[in-house]
XYZ file of C-alpha atoms in Angstrom:
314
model
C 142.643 -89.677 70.350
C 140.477 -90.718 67.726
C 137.574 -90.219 69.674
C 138.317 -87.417 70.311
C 138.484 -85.824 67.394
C 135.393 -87.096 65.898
C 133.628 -85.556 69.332
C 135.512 -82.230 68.545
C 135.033 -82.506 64.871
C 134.594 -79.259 63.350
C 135.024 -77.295 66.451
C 138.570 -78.841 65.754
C 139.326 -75.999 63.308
C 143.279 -76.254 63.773
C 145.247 -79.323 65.347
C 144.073 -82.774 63.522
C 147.328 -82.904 62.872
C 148.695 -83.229 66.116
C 149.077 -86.385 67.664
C 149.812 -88.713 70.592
C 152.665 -90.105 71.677
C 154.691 -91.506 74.480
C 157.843 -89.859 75.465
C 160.482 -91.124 77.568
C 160.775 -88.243 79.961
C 157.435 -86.708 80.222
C 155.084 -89.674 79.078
C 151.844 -89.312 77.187
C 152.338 -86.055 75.070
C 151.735 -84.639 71.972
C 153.701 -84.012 68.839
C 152.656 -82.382 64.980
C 152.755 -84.520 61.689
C 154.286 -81.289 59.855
C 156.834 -78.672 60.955
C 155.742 -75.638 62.906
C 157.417 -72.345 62.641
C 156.694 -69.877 64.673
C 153.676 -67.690 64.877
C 152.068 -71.094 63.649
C 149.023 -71.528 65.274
C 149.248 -75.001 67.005
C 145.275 -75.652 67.900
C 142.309 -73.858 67.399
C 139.017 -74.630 69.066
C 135.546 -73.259 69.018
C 134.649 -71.719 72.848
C 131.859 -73.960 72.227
C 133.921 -76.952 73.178
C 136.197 -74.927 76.124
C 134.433 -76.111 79.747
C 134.398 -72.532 82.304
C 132.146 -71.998 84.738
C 129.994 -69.286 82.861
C 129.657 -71.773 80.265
C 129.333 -75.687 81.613
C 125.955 -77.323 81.188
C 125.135 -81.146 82.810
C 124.580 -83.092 79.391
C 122.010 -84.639 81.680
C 119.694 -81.383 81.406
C 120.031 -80.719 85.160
C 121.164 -77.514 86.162
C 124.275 -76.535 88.091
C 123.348 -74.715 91.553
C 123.803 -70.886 90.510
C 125.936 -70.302 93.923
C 129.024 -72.821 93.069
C 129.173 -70.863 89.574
C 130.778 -68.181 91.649
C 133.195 -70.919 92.496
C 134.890 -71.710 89.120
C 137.497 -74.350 90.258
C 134.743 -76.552 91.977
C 132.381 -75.453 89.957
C 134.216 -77.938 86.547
C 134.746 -80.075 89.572
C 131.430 -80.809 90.112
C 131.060 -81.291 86.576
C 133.581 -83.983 85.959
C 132.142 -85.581 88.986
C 128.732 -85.799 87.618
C 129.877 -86.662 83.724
C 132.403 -89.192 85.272
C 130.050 -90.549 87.020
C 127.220 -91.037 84.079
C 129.889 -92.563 81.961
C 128.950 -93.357 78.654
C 125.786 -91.678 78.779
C 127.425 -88.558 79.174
C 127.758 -86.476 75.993
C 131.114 -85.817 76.961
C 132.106 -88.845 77.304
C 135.189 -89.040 74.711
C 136.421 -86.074 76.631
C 135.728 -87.580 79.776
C 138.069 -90.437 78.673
C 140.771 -88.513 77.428
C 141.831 -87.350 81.342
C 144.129 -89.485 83.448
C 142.697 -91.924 85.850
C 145.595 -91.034 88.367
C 147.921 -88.250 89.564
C 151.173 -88.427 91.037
C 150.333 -85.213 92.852
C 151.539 -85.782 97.015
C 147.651 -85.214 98.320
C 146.293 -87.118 95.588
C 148.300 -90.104 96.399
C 147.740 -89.696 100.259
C 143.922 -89.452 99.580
C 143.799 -85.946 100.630
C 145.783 -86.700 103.896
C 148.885 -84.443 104.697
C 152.275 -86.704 104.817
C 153.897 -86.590 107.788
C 157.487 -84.870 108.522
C 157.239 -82.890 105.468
C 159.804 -80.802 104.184
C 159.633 -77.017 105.541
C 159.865 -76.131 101.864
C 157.216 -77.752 100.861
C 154.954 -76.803 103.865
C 153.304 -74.083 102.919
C 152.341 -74.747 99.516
C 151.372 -78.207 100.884
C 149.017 -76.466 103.899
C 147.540 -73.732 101.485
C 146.451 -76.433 98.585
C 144.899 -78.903 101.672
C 143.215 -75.734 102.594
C 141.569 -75.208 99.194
C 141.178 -79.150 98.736
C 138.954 -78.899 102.270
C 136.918 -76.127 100.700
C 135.983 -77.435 97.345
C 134.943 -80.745 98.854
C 132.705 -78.730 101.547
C 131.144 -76.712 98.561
C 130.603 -80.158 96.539
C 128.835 -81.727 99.211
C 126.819 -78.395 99.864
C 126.274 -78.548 95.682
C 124.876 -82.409 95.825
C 122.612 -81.328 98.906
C 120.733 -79.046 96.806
C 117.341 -80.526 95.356
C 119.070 -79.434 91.813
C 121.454 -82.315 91.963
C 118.715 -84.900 93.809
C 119.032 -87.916 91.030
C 123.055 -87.604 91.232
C 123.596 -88.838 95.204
C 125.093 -91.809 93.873
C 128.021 -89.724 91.944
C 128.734 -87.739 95.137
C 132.261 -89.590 96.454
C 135.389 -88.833 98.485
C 137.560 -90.418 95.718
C 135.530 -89.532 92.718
C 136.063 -85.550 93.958
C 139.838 -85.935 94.278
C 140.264 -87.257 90.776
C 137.918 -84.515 89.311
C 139.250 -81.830 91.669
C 142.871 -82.664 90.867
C 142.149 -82.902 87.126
C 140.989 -79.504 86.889
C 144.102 -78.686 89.395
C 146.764 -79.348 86.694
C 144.826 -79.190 83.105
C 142.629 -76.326 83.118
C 143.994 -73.124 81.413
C 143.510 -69.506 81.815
C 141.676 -68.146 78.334
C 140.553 -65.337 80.133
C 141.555 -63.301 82.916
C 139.985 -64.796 86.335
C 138.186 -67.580 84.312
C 139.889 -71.286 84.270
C 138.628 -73.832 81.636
C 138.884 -77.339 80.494
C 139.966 -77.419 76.798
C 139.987 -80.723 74.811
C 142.914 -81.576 72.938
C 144.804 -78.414 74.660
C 144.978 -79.766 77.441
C 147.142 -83.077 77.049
C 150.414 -80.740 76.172
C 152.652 -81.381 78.187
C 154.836 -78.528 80.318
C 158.226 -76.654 79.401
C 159.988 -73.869 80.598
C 161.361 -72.985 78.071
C 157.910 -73.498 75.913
C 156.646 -70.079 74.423
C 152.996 -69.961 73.433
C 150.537 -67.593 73.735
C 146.310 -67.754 73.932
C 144.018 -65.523 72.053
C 140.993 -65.364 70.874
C 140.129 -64.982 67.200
C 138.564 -61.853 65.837
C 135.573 -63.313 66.264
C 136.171 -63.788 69.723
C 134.469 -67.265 69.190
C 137.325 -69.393 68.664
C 140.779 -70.122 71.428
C 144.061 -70.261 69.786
C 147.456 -71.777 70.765
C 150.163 -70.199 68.568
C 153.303 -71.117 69.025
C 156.279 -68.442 69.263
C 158.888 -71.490 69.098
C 159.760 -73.429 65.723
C 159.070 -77.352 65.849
C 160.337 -80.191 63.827
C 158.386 -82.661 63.095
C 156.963 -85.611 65.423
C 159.231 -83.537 68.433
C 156.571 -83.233 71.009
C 155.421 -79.820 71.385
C 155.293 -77.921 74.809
C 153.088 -74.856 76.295
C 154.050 -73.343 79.600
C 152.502 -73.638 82.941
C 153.909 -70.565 84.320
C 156.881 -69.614 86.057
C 157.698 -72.791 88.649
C 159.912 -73.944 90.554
C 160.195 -78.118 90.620
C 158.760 -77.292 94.166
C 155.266 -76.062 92.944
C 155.484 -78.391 90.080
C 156.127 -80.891 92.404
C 152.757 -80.448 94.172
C 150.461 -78.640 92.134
C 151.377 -81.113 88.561
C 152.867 -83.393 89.991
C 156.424 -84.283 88.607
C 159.819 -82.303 88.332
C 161.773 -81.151 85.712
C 165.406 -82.108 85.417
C 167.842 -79.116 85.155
C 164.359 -76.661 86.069
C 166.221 -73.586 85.798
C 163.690 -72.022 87.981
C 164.640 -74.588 90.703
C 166.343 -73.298 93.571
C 167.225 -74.406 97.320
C 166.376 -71.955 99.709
C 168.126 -71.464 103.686
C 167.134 -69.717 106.271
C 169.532 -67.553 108.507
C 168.573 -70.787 111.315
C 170.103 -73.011 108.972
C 172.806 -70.885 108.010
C 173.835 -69.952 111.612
C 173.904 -73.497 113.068
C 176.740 -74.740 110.163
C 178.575 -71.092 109.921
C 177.908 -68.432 112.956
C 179.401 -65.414 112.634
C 180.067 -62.404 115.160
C 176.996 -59.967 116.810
C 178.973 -57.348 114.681
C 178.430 -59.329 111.562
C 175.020 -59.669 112.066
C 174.045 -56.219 113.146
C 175.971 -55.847 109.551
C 173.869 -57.804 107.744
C 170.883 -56.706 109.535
C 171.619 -52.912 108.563
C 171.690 -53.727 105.112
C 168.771 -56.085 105.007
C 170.554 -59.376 104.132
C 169.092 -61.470 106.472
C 166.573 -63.851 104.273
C 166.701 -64.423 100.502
C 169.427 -66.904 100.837
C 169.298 -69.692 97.996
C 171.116 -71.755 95.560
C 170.055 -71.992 91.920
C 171.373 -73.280 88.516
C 172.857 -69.864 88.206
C 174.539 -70.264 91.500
C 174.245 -68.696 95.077
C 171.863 -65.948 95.347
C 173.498 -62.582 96.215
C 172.510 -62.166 100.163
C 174.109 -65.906 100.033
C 177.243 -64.635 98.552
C 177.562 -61.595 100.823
C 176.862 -63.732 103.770
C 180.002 -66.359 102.928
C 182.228 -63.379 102.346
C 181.659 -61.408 105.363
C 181.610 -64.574 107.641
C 185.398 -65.208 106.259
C 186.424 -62.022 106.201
C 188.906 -60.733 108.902
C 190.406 -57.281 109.220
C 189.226 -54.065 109.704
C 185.894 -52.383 108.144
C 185.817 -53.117 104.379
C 182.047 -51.066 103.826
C 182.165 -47.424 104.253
C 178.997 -46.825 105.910
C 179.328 -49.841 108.230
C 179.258 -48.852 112.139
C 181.127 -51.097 113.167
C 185.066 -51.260 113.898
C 185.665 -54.685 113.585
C 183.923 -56.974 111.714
């Protein structure tokens, strides 16, 4: 942390204060020496300092192949991969050593290798981020290929593109629209749901600002918010749950329904006439409404109980 700060040093216009600390549920995080009200601003950091595509320069001097710019994701990628790899002899380097050796994220862990007998839930989200994992190491190796990048061969690895791909994955924030970057310091708060904060940008437009819309005490570790997830996507895009995640929610299919409670043709040309059919799922705030409707007609017995149902005997 130290290092850090001296790195930043007065592009650290707001947040010396802060500092780190382990936590018992969420682990390395960050908390403030004073209390914060709200509107306070939390951290303030010259653009100079925030890593996006547009911006990122090689502290080497070499230049960054103009086509993966268009990329912005593999685009820091590439970067951490080269700055890891220099090491110390990267001007970045106390950033460099603030990021986490490891993630707990599934393909991270596998080594980019899809588990086996996955759960259908997680399938898709699973597929679609091996899908983008496959394309940012193609467009890395197409980056190092280019006569730019010549004197870096040695930093081009499997495993050294999974840590740098995967720390951009789950640190780098939105500061403007369509344009991820790596911000120091920023970047090591930890997630909440129920965290409010919002970026801007000073009137200068020079300078990103966290302010907080939530009052903190202080040394309780302060939170920003990832964005609206389920422990699902948290799961395998940060890699770690949230207990009580009251976007969290179990979804069924009608399959899974039908094989533990069939029901009559009639009842299911019911629910198919009024489109209940899907959106079946269990959440903190209980069963979902098409789940609800789906118990209740399946016990039901008597005549027609909806006026505009066709059929006599549901």
């Amino acid at each position: 942390m130290d290092d850090l700060k001296q790195w930043l040093g007065e592009n650290l216009v707001i947040g010396d204060d802060l500092q780190s600390k382990e936590f018992p549920e969420t682990g390395r995080g960050l908390c403030s020496c004073r209390t914060l009200s709200a509107g306070d601003v939390i951290v303030s950091i010259k653009l100079t300092q925030c890593f996006s595509a547009a911006s990122v320069q090689l502290s080497s001097g070499s230049v960054i192949p103009q086509f993966i710019r268009d990329h912005p994701l593999e685009c820091l990628t590439l970067f951490l991969v080269v700055e890891s790899w220099m090491a110390e002899r990267s001007e970045y380097a106390p950033y460099i050593r603030s990021l986490p050796r490891e993630f707990t994220n599934p393909l991270f862990v596998l080594r980019g290798q899809l588990p086996e007998n996955v759960d259908p839930h997680f399938d898709a989200l699973l597929l679609q981020q091996h899908r983008d994992l496959r394309r940012g190491w193609k467009l890395i190796c197409r980056a190092f290929a280019q006569p730019e990048l010549e004197h870096f061969s040695h930093a081009h690895s499997k495993q050294r593109f999974l840590w740098a791909w995967f720390a951009v994955a789950t640190r780098s924030l939105y500061i403007q629209a369509d344009m991820p970057a790596l911000v120091p310091f920023v970047d090591l708060l930890n997630h909440s749901p129920f965290a409010r904060t919002r970026i801007v940008l000073d009137g200068t437009g020079n300078t990103f600002q966290l302010i907080t819309e939530y009052p903190y005490k202080s040394d309780e570790q302060i939170f920003i918010n990832y964005g609206s997830h389920d422990n699902t996507k948290l799961a395998v895009y940060y890699g770690f749950t949230i207990t009580r995640n009251p976007l969290s929610e179990v979804k069924f299919s009608m399959e899974e329904l039908l094989s533990f409670f069939p029901v009559t043709d009639a009842k299911m040309k019911f629910l198919r006439q009024y489109d209940l059919c899907d959106k079946f799922s269990c959440s903190w705030d209980g069963l979902s409404l098409a789940f609800l409707v789906f118990l209740n007609l399946r016990n039901f017995k008597g005549p027609d109980y909806w006026p505009n149902s066709t059929s006599s005997e549901i």
